[in-house]
Amino acid sequence: MIVTVPTPAGMRNAPSPPADEDLELLLLIRHFELTLLRLFEAGELSGTTHTCLGQEYIPVALKPLLQEDDHVFSNHRGHGHFLARHAEPYGLLAEIMGREGALCAGVGGSQHIYHRRFLSTGVQGESLPVAVGVALKLKGSGALACAYIGDGTWGEGSVYEALNMARLWRVPLLVVVENNGIAQSTPTSAQMSGDIAARAAAFDVPHHRVTSTEVGEIRAELAPLVAVVRGDCRPLVAEFVTHRLGPHSKGDDTRSPEEIARAGDHDWYARYARMFPDPFDRLDRERRELVERIAAEVTARPPSVWEQR
Amino acid sequence: MTRVSEHLNQALHDLMEADPRVHVLGEDVSDPYGGAFKVTRGLSTRFGDRVRSTPLSEGALTGVGAGLALAGDRAVVEIMFADFAALAFDQLVNFAAKSTSMYGRPVPVPLVVRCPSGGNRGYGPTHSQSPQKHFIGVPGLSLFEMTPFHDAGELFARMFALGQPCLFFEDKVLYTRRMYEGGVVDDLFRYELAGDVARVFLDGVTEPDCTLIAHGGMTHRALAAMRELLLEEDLACELLVPARLHPLPGLPGLERARHVCVVEDGSEGGTWGAEVARLLYPRLWSTLRRPIGLISAADSVIPAAPHLEREVLVQPGRIRHTIAEALS
């Protein structure tokens, strides 16, 4: 069965201003990610990182739909997922920078974080079977397991093994697909035959496609479907059609300037700045300054120590 | 007399009875089939949905086990043939094992992955391997193997207590053999347990000509060779069978032996036996009289036809001749 709920008509053209709380979180994630790229350019960060520029609204929209006792599984592009789940930007940046106060002592870094029922891993599709196992344990408790994956993740066999089990065993699993149309450098059209809806349908897993980038609209669409995941223990694939504004990691964007500009047309940041200068400008400045302070403070910390081996 | 498969089955019954957190997952593990080798027989009837027959998805079912473990339960996963553990490599190596330490603090992942291994049953190249070597040296991953000497219930308890994922190899030829009891192997040999290691010895012999080190599945072939070496070559051998293969437990008494030889059924090259030798060389360097012997299966796929399979896998005659030659 495919559940397809149409986007409420008329709402798309007249978005209401986001709540300050949501806008603050969106902006926190935006400035966090921009700061990471800046720190990289300045040689302050090692290794690699994957920013979610343009996709921040997805975890922000999901935030109130998730309960305290839910488990969240994230991937390589997980900073936004984390910040929308736990308001701990200092700990996250310390983890990425390998500084004191790091969430995981600096061992995991950007892509491997386990903190208060939030777990990220760096191998595509690997978390879905694990999420099924956790959901099996949560079944009947009212809590769910939420796993973020991308469009590229659908190339991994583990996705299908997990969806099959999730539906067979009726576990409360919410699969959030951030379909940004590009897997590292390969367009989805060059790496996916068919589409995600049909793949979900093949497993009798309900699928819902979200095209809105308005957190209020998205919540209204998804809330009843997420309630079914919890109450009825039926998995759901929620596919967000989204746009990645930045590079896959850093400085590795092979898209044309026109293509990147087209992605930018969907950016909530520019839209809100234009439509709601008050309170946008004020909150934008506040979050930017906050992240600047966080970066300065964390950069000055001593290196993390891996004590509990 | 208790066969090894019955003993394992009883251990799983006891484990699930004693601990409601334990789940058993695997292909065809439910009744009435009870697993390809009947080791899970009766469990689903007694313990309901804590026992799950899964789709043919070794990777995901290992991941599900890890998820249950991560969420506070315990999982025993059965991979129908150890060969198929290759399909679960990512979940084992990149998730379950790494998760115990890559988050900067110890994270318990009580997961036991049972792997029926080994050949000599004519199952051919993809159902007969002893793939232990592919999993050695993975941080956070321990390897155990069933032996006819060790209590399986104690081994399960030990593996879960580690809080790390463990591969538990069960050589298929053991399933129909009996568990040894009371310190007696046969008319010649006695055994004793020292921690993770079973020591099989001849009464009264304190300085053996050769001490063999073998994994559980090699036990009977090693014993057959030891009998022939004693009766026909007048060479007294001792055998050490560690239930834990990696990290390797301390092996007792090797300094007293004239020769040390590791015997394994994995194909030669980058093997468990080579790792054992690497660990033993520094310790035994001053007492060794000759290089540590290493007897592995041939660098070959494992043929289905019995006469061809016998040539590839380690047989008693080869153990006997290799040791006799080394000591001649």
Short mmCIF file of C-alpha atoms in Angstrom, two decimals, chain A residues 103-105 107-108 112-114 119-121 123 126 129-130 132-134 136-137 161 164-165 168-169 306 308-309, chain B residues 52-55 57-61 63-64 66-68 70-71 73 90-91 94-95 101-107:
data_model
loop_
_atom_site.label_atom_id
_atom_site.label_comp_id
_atom_site.label_asym_id
_atom_site.label_seq_id
_atom_site.Cartn_x
_atom_site.Cartn_y
_atom_site.Cartn_z
CA LEU A 103 30.94 14.04 22.23
CA CYS A 104 32.97 10.92 21.48
CA ALA A 105 36.46 11.97 22.60
CA VAL A 107 37.49 9.26 18.00
CA GLY A 108 34.43 9.32 15.78
CA HIS A 112 30.66 8.64 13.83
CA ILE A 113 28.73 10.00 16.75
CA TYR A 114 26.81 8.14 19.43
CA LEU A 119 24.00 7.33 16.33
CA SER A 120 25.75 8.07 13.06
CA THR A 121 27.95 5.83 10.93
CA VAL A 123 29.09 3.53 5.68
CA GLU A 126 24.82 0.21 7.21
CA PRO A 129 19.50 -3.08 9.60
CA VAL A 130 20.73 -1.85 12.97
CA VAL A 132 15.46 -2.45 12.41
CA GLY A 133 17.01 -4.27 15.36
CA VAL A 134 16.52 -1.29 17.64
CA LEU A 136 12.28 -4.50 17.07
CA LYS A 137 13.22 -3.78 20.66
CA GLU A 161 17.22 -6.35 3.30
CA ASN A 164 11.92 -6.29 3.89
CA MET A 165 12.45 -7.21 7.53
CA LEU A 168 7.62 -8.39 7.61
CA TRP A 169 8.14 -7.94 11.33
CA TRP A 306 40.68 9.28 24.63
CA GLN A 308 37.86 5.25 28.10
CA ARG A 309 39.29 2.87 25.56
CA ARG B 52 13.13 -15.53 14.40
CA SER B 53 13.59 -17.26 11.09
CA THR B 54 14.84 -14.48 8.87
CA PRO B 55 14.92 -13.76 5.17
CA SER B 57 19.91 -11.59 4.38
CA GLU B 58 23.07 -12.33 6.33
CA GLY B 59 24.15 -8.70 6.37
CA ALA B 60 20.88 -7.36 7.68
CA LEU B 61 20.26 -10.12 10.17
CA GLY B 63 22.83 -5.78 11.76
CA VAL B 64 19.51 -6.52 13.43
CA ALA B 66 23.71 -5.62 16.60
CA GLY B 67 20.71 -3.29 16.91
CA LEU B 68 19.10 -5.49 19.53
CA LEU B 70 22.81 -1.87 21.16
CA ALA B 71 19.31 -1.40 22.57
CA ASP B 73 19.23 -7.00 24.60
CA ASP B 90 30.49 -4.89 6.78
CA GLN B 91 28.06 -5.24 9.65
CA ASN B 94 32.52 -1.72 10.27
CA PHE B 95 29.58 -1.61 12.61
CA SER B 101 35.11 1.69 20.71
CA MET B 102 34.72 4.23 17.91
CA TYR B 103 32.33 6.39 19.88
CA GLY B 104 35.11 7.28 22.30
CA ARG B 105 33.94 5.10 25.15
CA PRO B 106 33.19 1.38 25.54
CA VAL B 107 29.77 0.63 24.05
#
